mmCIF file of C-alpha atoms and ligand atoms in Angstrom:
data_model
loop_
_atom_site.group_PDB
_atom_site.id
_atom_site.type_symbol
_atom_site.label_atom_id
_atom_site.label_comp_id
_atom_site.label_asym_id
_atom_site.label_seq_id
_atom_site.Cartn_x
_atom_site.Cartn_y
_atom_site.Cartn_z
ATOM 1 C CA MET A 57 20.683 1.265 -18.697
ATOM 2 C CA ASP A 58 18.911 -1.137 -16.341
ATOM 3 C CA ILE A 59 16.776 0.543 -13.730
ATOM 4 C CA VAL A 60 15.904 -0.938 -10.360
ATOM 5 C CA VAL A 61 13.358 0.521 -7.955
ATOM 6 C CA GLN A 62 14.121 -0.002 -4.272
ATOM 7 C CA LYS A 63 11.486 0.785 -1.663
ATOM 8 C CA TYR A 64 12.381 1.188 2.009
ATOM 9 C CA GLY A 65 9.603 1.075 4.593
ATOM 10 C CA GLY A 66 9.178 3.048 7.814
ATOM 11 C CA THR A 67 11.254 0.793 10.072
ATOM 12 C CA SER A 68 14.065 0.640 7.487
ATOM 13 C CA VAL A 69 14.447 4.440 7.537
ATOM 14 C CA ALA A 70 13.556 5.010 11.195
ATOM 15 C CA ASP A 71 16.790 6.731 12.303
ATOM 16 C CA LYS A 72 20.241 7.866 11.164
ATOM 17 C CA PHE A 73 21.820 4.456 11.708
ATOM 18 C CA LYS A 74 19.117 2.713 9.640
ATOM 19 C CA LEU A 75 19.423 5.319 6.883
ATOM 20 C CA GLU A 76 23.174 4.680 6.747
ATOM 21 C CA GLN A 77 22.462 0.996 6.052
ATOM 22 C CA VAL A 78 19.988 2.048 3.375
ATOM 23 C CA CYS A 79 22.686 4.267 1.816
ATOM 24 C CA ASN A 80 25.069 1.283 1.704
ATOM 25 C CA ARG A 81 22.536 -0.819 -0.131
ATOM 26 C CA ILE A 82 21.642 1.907 -2.618
ATOM 27 C CA ILE A 83 25.304 2.700 -3.324
ATOM 28 C CA SER A 84 26.266 -0.931 -3.904
ATOM 29 C CA THR A 85 23.520 -1.231 -6.547
ATOM 30 C CA TYR A 86 24.392 2.144 -8.124
ATOM 31 C CA ASN A 87 28.079 1.188 -8.325
ATOM 32 C CA LYS A 88 27.135 -1.771 -10.527
ATOM 33 C CA GLY A 89 26.057 0.751 -13.179
ATOM 34 C CA ILE A 90 22.353 0.297 -12.493
ATOM 35 C CA GLY A 91 19.973 3.259 -12.422
ATOM 36 C CA VAL A 92 18.528 3.395 -8.918
ATOM 37 C CA VAL A 93 15.213 4.966 -7.985
ATOM 38 C CA VAL A 94 14.508 4.844 -4.271
ATOM 39 C CA ILE A 95 11.013 5.168 -2.811
ATOM 40 C CA VAL A 96 10.765 5.778 0.914
ATOM 41 C CA SER A 97 8.147 5.828 3.647
ATOM 42 C CA ALA A 98 7.976 8.229 6.558
ATOM 43 C CA GLN A 99 10.419 7.449 9.390
ATOM 44 C CA GLY A 100 9.167 4.942 11.997
ATOM 45 C CA ASP A 101 5.723 5.851 13.298
ATOM 46 C CA THR A 102 5.758 9.417 11.936
ATOM 47 C CA THR A 103 2.463 8.983 10.051
ATOM 48 C CA ASP A 104 0.667 7.658 13.168
ATOM 49 C CA LYS A 105 2.034 10.562 15.185
ATOM 50 C CA LEU A 106 0.840 13.108 12.629
ATOM 51 C CA ILE A 107 -2.653 11.575 12.705
ATOM 52 C CA THR A 108 -2.715 11.684 16.521
ATOM 53 C CA LYS A 109 -1.491 15.264 16.450
ATOM 54 C CA ALA A 110 -4.230 16.388 14.067
ATOM 55 C CA LYS A 111 -6.834 14.726 16.318
ATOM 56 C CA GLU A 112 -5.452 16.654 19.285
ATOM 57 C CA TYR A 113 -5.694 19.976 17.463
ATOM 58 C CA VAL A 114 -9.093 19.703 15.743
ATOM 59 C CA SER A 115 -12.259 17.670 16.167
ATOM 60 C CA ASN A 116 -13.341 17.462 12.538
ATOM 61 C CA VAL A 117 -11.687 15.773 9.580
ATOM 62 C CA TYR A 118 -10.344 18.102 6.900
ATOM 63 C CA GLU A 119 -9.283 15.701 4.184
ATOM 64 C CA ARG A 120 -7.284 18.048 1.994
ATOM 65 C CA GLU A 121 -5.162 19.515 4.768
ATOM 66 C CA MET A 122 -4.842 16.089 6.431
ATOM 67 C CA ASP A 123 -3.255 14.715 3.256
ATOM 68 C CA LEU A 124 -0.960 17.719 3.098
ATOM 69 C CA LEU A 125 0.076 17.097 6.703
ATOM 70 C CA LEU A 126 0.667 13.348 6.206
ATOM 71 C CA SER A 127 2.691 13.923 3.041
ATOM 72 C CA THR A 128 5.301 15.789 5.078
ATOM 73 C CA GLY A 129 6.464 12.523 6.725
ATOM 74 C CA GLU A 130 7.794 11.081 3.469
ATOM 75 C CA ILE A 131 9.190 14.462 2.385
ATOM 76 C CA GLN A 132 11.400 14.538 5.483
ATOM 77 C CA THR A 133 12.799 11.105 4.632
ATOM 78 C CA VAL A 134 13.631 11.898 1.000
ATOM 79 C CA ALA A 135 15.376 15.133 1.978
ATOM 80 C CA LEU A 136 17.481 13.452 4.679
ATOM 81 C CA LEU A 137 18.378 10.392 2.602
ATOM 82 C CA SER A 138 19.325 12.398 -0.464
ATOM 83 C CA MET A 139 21.539 14.708 1.623
ATOM 84 C CA MET A 140 23.247 11.672 3.174
ATOM 85 C CA LEU A 141 23.976 10.238 -0.285
ATOM 86 C CA LYS A 142 25.444 13.583 -1.377
ATOM 87 C CA ASP A 143 27.532 13.657 1.794
ATOM 88 C CA ARG A 144 29.089 10.393 0.642
ATOM 89 C CA GLY A 145 29.970 11.951 -2.705
ATOM 90 C CA TYR A 146 27.090 10.627 -4.832
ATOM 91 C CA ASN A 147 24.821 12.696 -7.047
ATOM 92 C CA SER A 148 21.318 12.449 -5.728
ATOM 93 C CA ILE A 149 18.047 14.322 -5.956
ATOM 94 C CA ALA A 150 15.076 14.201 -3.597
ATOM 95 C CA LEU A 151 11.630 14.487 -5.182
ATOM 96 C CA THR A 152 8.138 14.841 -3.721
ATOM 97 C CA GLY A 153 5.436 12.719 -5.350
ATOM 98 C CA GLU A 154 4.418 15.715 -7.419
ATOM 99 C CA GLN A 155 7.974 16.454 -8.573
ATOM 100 C CA ALA A 156 8.332 12.782 -9.508
ATOM 101 C CA GLY A 157 5.284 13.066 -11.776
ATOM 102 C CA ILE A 158 2.953 10.834 -9.738
ATOM 103 C CA ILE A 159 -0.546 11.942 -10.762
ATOM 104 C CA THR A 160 -3.492 10.886 -8.602
ATOM 105 C CA ASN A 161 -7.274 11.021 -8.968
ATOM 106 C CA GLY A 162 -8.136 13.420 -6.154
ATOM 107 C CA ASP A 163 -9.554 10.917 -3.632
ATOM 108 C CA TYR A 164 -8.036 12.220 -0.423
ATOM 109 C CA GLY A 165 -6.706 9.539 1.913
ATOM 110 C CA GLU A 166 -7.169 6.662 -0.566
ATOM 111 C CA ALA A 167 -6.151 8.127 -3.926
ATOM 112 C CA LYS A 168 -5.565 6.032 -7.022
ATOM 113 C CA ILE A 169 -2.522 6.654 -9.201
ATOM 114 C CA VAL A 170 -3.749 7.823 -12.601
ATOM 115 C CA LYS A 171 -0.319 7.910 -14.243
ATOM 116 C CA VAL A 172 3.351 8.477 -13.622
ATOM 117 C CA ILE A 173 4.999 11.016 -15.941
ATOM 118 C CA LYS A 174 8.219 9.051 -16.347
ATOM 119 C CA GLU A 175 10.223 11.862 -17.964
ATOM 120 C CA ASN A 176 10.349 13.663 -14.607
ATOM 121 C CA ILE A 177 12.432 10.899 -13.009
ATOM 122 C CA GLU A 178 14.146 9.644 -16.156
ATOM 123 C CA LYS A 179 16.087 12.811 -16.886
ATOM 124 C CA TYR A 180 17.641 12.714 -13.409
ATOM 125 C CA ILE A 181 18.619 9.048 -13.734
ATOM 126 C CA TYR A 182 20.321 9.600 -17.085
ATOM 127 C CA ASP A 183 22.188 12.545 -15.557
ATOM 128 C CA GLY A 184 23.698 10.045 -13.107
ATOM 129 C CA ASN A 185 21.596 10.819 -10.058
ATOM 130 C CA ILE A 186 20.305 8.461 -7.430
ATOM 131 C CA VAL A 187 16.665 9.548 -7.461
ATOM 132 C CA VAL A 188 14.908 9.493 -4.090
ATOM 133 C CA VAL A 189 11.111 9.771 -4.287
ATOM 134 C CA ALA A 190 8.558 10.311 -1.515
ATOM 135 C CA GLY A 191 6.181 7.347 -1.389
ATOM 136 C CA PHE A 192 2.491 7.415 -0.383
ATOM 137 C CA GLN A 193 1.738 10.677 -2.228
ATOM 138 C CA GLY A 194 0.824 12.175 -5.548
ATOM 139 C CA VAL A 195 -0.802 15.291 -6.939
ATOM 140 C CA ASP A 196 -4.206 15.631 -8.598
ATOM 141 C CA LYS A 197 -4.952 17.685 -11.694
ATOM 142 C CA PHE A 198 -5.774 20.709 -9.565
ATOM 143 C CA GLY A 199 -2.430 20.586 -7.760
ATOM 144 C CA ASN A 200 -3.791 19.136 -4.504
ATOM 145 C CA ILE A 201 -1.605 16.652 -2.640
ATOM 146 C CA ASN A 202 -3.286 13.235 -2.239
ATOM 147 C CA THR A 203 -2.148 10.276 -0.138
ATOM 148 C CA LEU A 204 -2.617 6.710 -1.334
ATOM 149 C CA GLY A 205 -3.913 4.975 1.810
ATOM 150 C CA ARG A 206 -1.939 3.527 4.705
ATOM 151 C CA GLY A 207 1.065 1.515 3.602
ATOM 152 C CA GLY A 208 0.788 3.138 0.162
ATOM 153 C CA SER A 209 4.523 3.600 -0.456
ATOM 154 C CA ASP A 210 4.596 0.051 -1.831
ATOM 155 C CA LEU A 211 2.094 1.173 -4.430
ATOM 156 C CA SER A 212 4.222 4.216 -5.320
ATOM 157 C CA ALA A 213 7.204 1.902 -5.789
ATOM 158 C CA VAL A 214 5.465 -0.590 -8.064
ATOM 159 C CA ALA A 215 3.784 2.170 -10.101
ATOM 160 C CA VAL A 216 7.103 3.985 -10.626
ATOM 161 C CA ALA A 217 8.805 0.688 -11.516
ATOM 162 C CA VAL A 218 6.119 -0.030 -14.131
ATOM 163 C CA ALA A 219 6.326 3.502 -15.591
ATOM 164 C CA LEU A 220 10.121 3.324 -15.902
ATOM 165 C CA ASP A 221 9.999 -0.246 -17.200
ATOM 166 C CA ALA A 222 12.357 -1.210 -14.376
ATOM 167 C CA LYS A 223 14.038 -4.607 -14.284
ATOM 168 C CA GLU A 224 12.729 -5.227 -10.800
ATOM 169 C CA CYS A 225 10.937 -3.633 -7.868
ATOM 170 C CA GLU A 226 12.638 -4.509 -4.593
ATOM 171 C CA ILE A 227 10.633 -3.951 -1.417
ATOM 172 C CA TYR A 228 12.963 -3.716 1.584
ATOM 173 C CA THR A 229 11.487 -4.365 5.001
ATOM 174 C CA ASP A 230 12.363 -5.530 8.537
ATOM 175 C CA VAL A 231 11.772 -9.240 7.898
ATOM 176 C CA ASP A 232 13.457 -11.657 5.466
ATOM 177 C CA GLY A 233 10.550 -11.792 3.021
ATOM 178 C CA ILE A 234 7.026 -13.190 2.898
ATOM 179 C CA TYR A 235 6.265 -15.895 5.440
ATOM 180 C CA THR A 236 3.573 -18.518 5.894
ATOM 181 C CA ALA A 237 2.261 -16.257 8.709
ATOM 182 C CA ASP A 238 3.375 -13.016 10.358
ATOM 183 C CA PRO A 239 6.686 -14.068 11.999
ATOM 184 C CA LYS A 240 6.018 -11.533 14.764
ATOM 185 C CA ILE A 241 2.938 -13.561 15.769
ATOM 186 C CA VAL A 242 3.814 -17.111 14.706
ATOM 187 C CA LYS A 243 7.336 -18.013 15.803
ATOM 188 C CA THR A 244 7.460 -21.112 13.589
ATOM 189 C CA ALA A 245 6.386 -19.248 10.430
ATOM 190 C CA LYS A 246 8.429 -20.291 7.394
ATOM 191 C CA LEU A 247 9.952 -18.035 4.768
ATOM 192 C CA LEU A 248 8.557 -18.557 1.267
ATOM 193 C CA ASN A 249 10.977 -18.379 -1.676
ATOM 194 C CA THR A 250 8.165 -17.645 -4.087
ATOM 195 C CA VAL A 251 4.510 -16.689 -3.896
ATOM 196 C CA THR A 252 2.169 -15.901 -6.741
ATOM 197 C CA TYR A 253 0.636 -12.470 -7.238
ATOM 198 C CA GLU A 254 -2.754 -14.047 -6.549
ATOM 199 C CA GLU A 255 -1.685 -15.558 -3.239
ATOM 200 C CA ILE A 256 -0.084 -12.416 -1.861
ATOM 201 C CA LEU A 257 -2.901 -10.249 -3.223
ATOM 202 C CA GLU A 258 -5.379 -12.321 -1.207
ATOM 203 C CA ALA A 259 -3.177 -12.332 1.888
ATOM 204 C CA ALA A 260 -2.463 -8.591 1.713
ATOM 205 C CA THR A 261 -6.133 -7.771 1.208
ATOM 206 C CA ALA A 262 -7.004 -10.007 4.161
ATOM 207 C CA GLY A 263 -4.615 -8.168 6.463
ATOM 208 C CA ALA A 264 -1.048 -9.424 5.873
ATOM 209 C CA LYS A 265 1.000 -6.302 6.487
ATOM 210 C CA VAL A 266 4.043 -7.237 4.431
ATOM 211 C CA LEU A 267 2.842 -5.545 1.209
ATOM 212 C CA HIS A 268 0.099 -3.124 0.201
ATOM 213 C CA ASN A 269 -2.546 -5.084 -1.694
ATOM 214 C CA ARG A 270 -2.980 -2.515 -4.478
ATOM 215 C CA SER A 271 0.752 -2.610 -5.166
ATOM 216 C CA VAL A 272 0.481 -6.338 -5.855
ATOM 217 C CA GLY A 273 -2.520 -5.687 -8.107
ATOM 218 C CA VAL A 274 -0.484 -3.255 -10.219
ATOM 219 C CA GLY A 275 2.497 -5.623 -10.280
ATOM 220 C CA ARG A 276 0.297 -8.450 -11.469
ATOM 221 C CA ILE A 277 -1.335 -6.478 -14.290
ATOM 222 C CA TYR A 278 1.993 -5.208 -15.643
ATOM 223 C CA ASP A 279 3.985 -8.338 -14.819
ATOM 224 C CA MET A 280 6.521 -6.370 -12.774
ATOM 225 C CA PRO A 281 8.906 -8.671 -10.870
ATOM 226 C CA ILE A 282 8.592 -7.808 -7.158
ATOM 227 C CA THR A 283 10.998 -9.100 -4.512
ATOM 228 C CA VAL A 284 10.533 -8.643 -0.768
ATOM 229 C CA LYS A 285 13.869 -8.496 1.068
ATOM 230 C CA ASN A 286 15.421 -7.643 4.424
ATOM 231 C CA THR A 287 17.102 -4.222 4.593
ATOM 232 C CA CYS A 288 19.638 -5.351 7.196
ATOM 233 C CA LYS A 289 20.584 -8.821 5.920
ATOM 234 C CA ASP A 290 21.797 -10.188 2.616
ATOM 235 C CA VAL A 291 19.130 -12.816 2.150
ATOM 236 C CA GLN A 292 17.442 -13.879 -1.041
ATOM 237 C CA GLY A 293 13.961 -12.826 0.071
ATOM 238 C CA THR A 294 10.695 -13.775 -1.581
ATOM 239 C CA ASN A 295 9.992 -13.469 -5.296
ATOM 240 C CA ILE A 296 6.450 -12.701 -6.357
ATOM 241 C CA ILE A 297 5.782 -14.548 -9.588
ATOM 242 C CA ASN A 298 3.022 -15.418 -11.987
ATOM 243 C CA ILE A 299 1.234 -18.735 -11.620
ATOM 244 C CA LYS A 300 3.037 -21.252 -13.791
ATOM 245 C CA TYR A 301 0.977 -23.771 -15.683
ATOM 246 C CA ASP A 302 2.370 -26.965 -17.119
ATOM 247 C CA ASP A 303 1.423 -28.070 -20.633
ATOM 248 C CA ARG A 304 -1.697 -29.825 -19.369
ATOM 249 C CA GLY A 305 -2.851 -26.498 -17.936
ATOM 250 C CA GLU A 306 -2.161 -27.586 -14.384
ATOM 251 C CA ILE A 307 -0.564 -25.342 -11.819
ATOM 252 C CA LEU A 308 2.981 -26.338 -10.897
ATOM 253 C CA GLU A 309 2.940 -24.578 -7.555
ATOM 254 C CA ASN A 310 2.325 -26.143 -4.180
ATOM 255 C CA TYR A 311 -1.219 -27.131 -3.453
ATOM 256 C CA GLY A 312 -3.013 -26.512 -0.217
ATOM 257 C CA ALA A 313 -2.716 -23.917 2.512
ATOM 258 C CA LYS A 314 0.181 -21.515 2.044
ATOM 259 C CA ILE A 315 -0.325 -18.362 4.115
ATOM 260 C CA ILE A 316 -2.362 -17.700 7.256
ATOM 261 C CA THR A 317 -3.122 -14.130 8.167
ATOM 262 C CA LYS A 318 -5.198 -12.150 10.655
ATOM 263 C CA ASN A 319 -6.638 -8.670 10.602
ATOM 264 C CA ASP A 320 -7.549 -6.837 13.767
ATOM 265 C CA LYS A 321 -8.250 -3.514 12.103
ATOM 266 C CA VAL A 322 -11.746 -4.447 10.970
ATOM 267 C CA SER A 323 -15.205 -4.085 12.466
ATOM 268 C CA LYS A 324 -18.350 -6.112 12.023
ATOM 269 C CA ILE A 325 -21.617 -4.238 11.557
ATOM 270 C CA THR A 326 -24.811 -6.262 11.979
ATOM 271 C CA ILE A 327 -28.243 -5.315 10.662
ATOM 272 C CA VAL A 328 -30.988 -7.216 12.456
ATOM 273 C CA GLY A 329 -34.510 -7.599 11.157
ATOM 274 C CA ASP A 330 -37.141 -10.099 10.214
ATOM 275 C CA SER A 331 -37.021 -11.990 6.885
ATOM 276 C CA LEU A 332 -34.037 -9.948 5.671
ATOM 277 C CA ILE A 333 -32.916 -12.599 3.245
ATOM 278 C CA SER A 334 -36.215 -12.531 1.392
ATOM 279 C CA TYR A 335 -35.671 -8.923 0.297
ATOM 280 C CA PRO A 336 -32.663 -8.737 -2.050
ATOM 281 C CA GLU A 337 -33.189 -4.971 -2.447
ATOM 282 C CA HIS A 338 -31.530 -4.584 0.951
ATOM 283 C CA PHE A 339 -28.297 -5.755 -0.616
ATOM 284 C CA ASN A 340 -28.657 -3.318 -3.490
ATOM 285 C CA LYS A 341 -29.193 -0.531 -1.023
ATOM 286 C CA ILE A 342 -26.226 -1.523 1.158
ATOM 287 C CA PHE A 343 -23.798 -1.781 -1.754
ATOM 288 C CA ARG A 344 -25.068 1.501 -3.238
ATOM 289 C CA LEU A 345 -24.563 3.269 0.101
ATOM 290 C CA ALA A 346 -21.074 1.812 0.370
ATOM 291 C CA ALA A 347 -20.182 2.895 -3.169
ATOM 292 C CA ASP A 348 -21.631 6.401 -2.775
ATOM 293 C CA ASN A 349 -19.636 6.897 0.407
ATOM 294 C CA LYS A 350 -16.437 5.251 -0.920
ATOM 295 C CA ILE A 351 -16.624 2.559 1.757
ATOM 296 C CA GLN A 352 -15.029 -0.771 0.946
ATOM 297 C CA ILE A 353 -17.026 -3.805 2.072
ATOM 298 C CA ILE A 354 -14.494 -6.472 2.973
ATOM 299 C CA MET A 355 -16.987 -9.241 3.606
ATOM 300 C CA ILE A 356 -20.750 -9.651 3.823
ATOM 301 C CA SER A 357 -22.873 -12.541 5.045
ATOM 302 C CA PHE A 358 -26.557 -12.928 5.705
ATOM 303 C CA SER A 359 -29.109 -15.108 7.404
ATOM 304 C CA GLU A 360 -32.875 -14.924 7.730
ATOM 305 C CA THR A 361 -32.651 -12.282 10.438
ATOM 306 C CA ALA A 362 -29.226 -10.650 10.131
ATOM 307 C CA ILE A 363 -26.849 -9.119 7.609
ATOM 308 C CA ASN A 364 -23.243 -8.981 8.792
ATOM 309 C CA ILE A 365 -20.880 -6.561 7.096
ATOM 310 C CA ILE A 366 -17.142 -6.345 7.680
ATOM 311 C CA VAL A 367 -15.460 -3.005 6.986
ATOM 312 C CA LYS A 368 -12.256 -1.238 8.021
ATOM 313 C CA GLU A 369 -12.356 -0.221 11.684
ATOM 314 C CA ASP A 370 -11.778 3.483 11.029
ATOM 315 C CA ILE A 371 -14.899 3.939 8.897
ATOM 316 C CA ALA A 372 -17.217 1.590 10.853
ATOM 317 C CA ASP A 373 -18.868 4.371 12.913
ATOM 318 C CA LYS A 374 -19.517 6.421 9.805
ATOM 319 C CA PHE A 375 -21.044 3.467 7.942
ATOM 320 C CA THR A 376 -23.161 2.459 10.948
ATOM 321 C CA ASN A 377 -24.627 5.966 10.977
ATOM 322 C CA ILE A 378 -25.270 5.921 7.247
ATOM 323 C CA LEU A 379 -26.951 2.515 7.420
ATOM 324 C CA HIS A 380 -29.103 3.594 10.334
ATOM 325 C CA GLU A 381 -30.156 6.781 8.610
ATOM 326 C CA GLN A 382 -30.947 5.098 5.308
ATOM 327 C CA LEU A 383 -32.355 1.759 6.437
ATOM 328 C CA ILE A 384 -34.059 2.529 9.722
ATOM 329 C CA ASP A 385 -34.789 6.250 9.885
ATOM 330 C CA ASN A 386 -36.038 6.093 6.300
ATOM 331 C CA LYS A 387 -37.786 2.761 6.927
ATOM 332 C CA ILE A 388 -36.343 1.185 3.814
ATOM 333 C CA LEU A 389 -36.532 -2.207 5.428
ATOM 334 C CA LYS A 390 -40.281 -2.071 5.882
HETATM 335 N N1 LIG B 100 3.869 6.421 5.822
HETATM 336 C C1 LIG B 100 2.660 5.819 5.297
HETATM 337 C C2 LIG B 100 2.012 4.944 6.356
HETATM 338 O O1 LIG B 100 2.510 4.846 7.453
HETATM 339 C C3 LIG B 100 2.876 5.073 4.030
HETATM 340 C C4 LIG B 100 3.783 3.883 4.113
HETATM 341 O O2 LIG B 100 4.452 3.667 5.116
HETATM 342 O O3 LIG B 100 3.853 3.127 3.134
HETATM 343 O O4 LIG B 100 0.987 4.369 6.101
HETATM 344 MG MG1 MG B 101 4.606 -0.519 4.572
#
């Protein structure tokens, strides 16, 4: 039996009306005799609201309980969607990440998927169920719930598709596919029929919100066909493909600029000092501090008197403190 994984993002599952459209899409695929595994996000801005709520209640960050709290958003969606499918007379089962066999490495808030135990989902598919799985979450070897990082349901979808050897991973969203720029910002942005894994991996890492970058990374490694489509319209969408070379080893794709993206969720940290560039050990120290504290450096540049580091906005204060403590308080730069 062919299996297709369909992932529906937050806006696609935001309310009852939207979920009814999602049901229609799932059912029309299921009725073709295809095994359907559905991965969903939390409804609308549920995850943002849960984060705001936690900040209102406590002043410190408690990673384990925060992940537990955030995981409830997706659990609500799977329960509702699965009940709606049953209401229409279809066999369906809702699974948390843990019940679906999604095993993570224990890094709260940014966990990596270690493996997907495919038998957990498979037995339900072969029993004729539409399997609805909570995205963005998994369980570590100690039974703790981990989340995968913001937008991580895409990653759940691609990982599950790879584990089940699915025919395709369809990512349903509120736009027609991948554009030359964010169509919400650039009105003249054009829809792309195809992009390569490399192109969308770059764009997603640079801030394009259409897909989670790590999901593209997994898709590329395992050669999983990914299509980005509109939940509300029957349009072809964008296919993510491998770079095609002709027999002279040349790329047959379009040359030149293809996607323009912006990212306003980043911060620039600047270290100022004399003759910085002449002391490469500063770079060693900075990268070591970033690695030890699980901070991703997005970009780094340097001049004689300044090192500029770009990191995600939400960890910029923390990293500024660490750098100050290690480089200035400890006089490493002297
Ligand atoms: N609900 C999570 C978030 O808002 C995961 C996702 O939507 O993919 O980041
Ligand atoms: Mg998303």
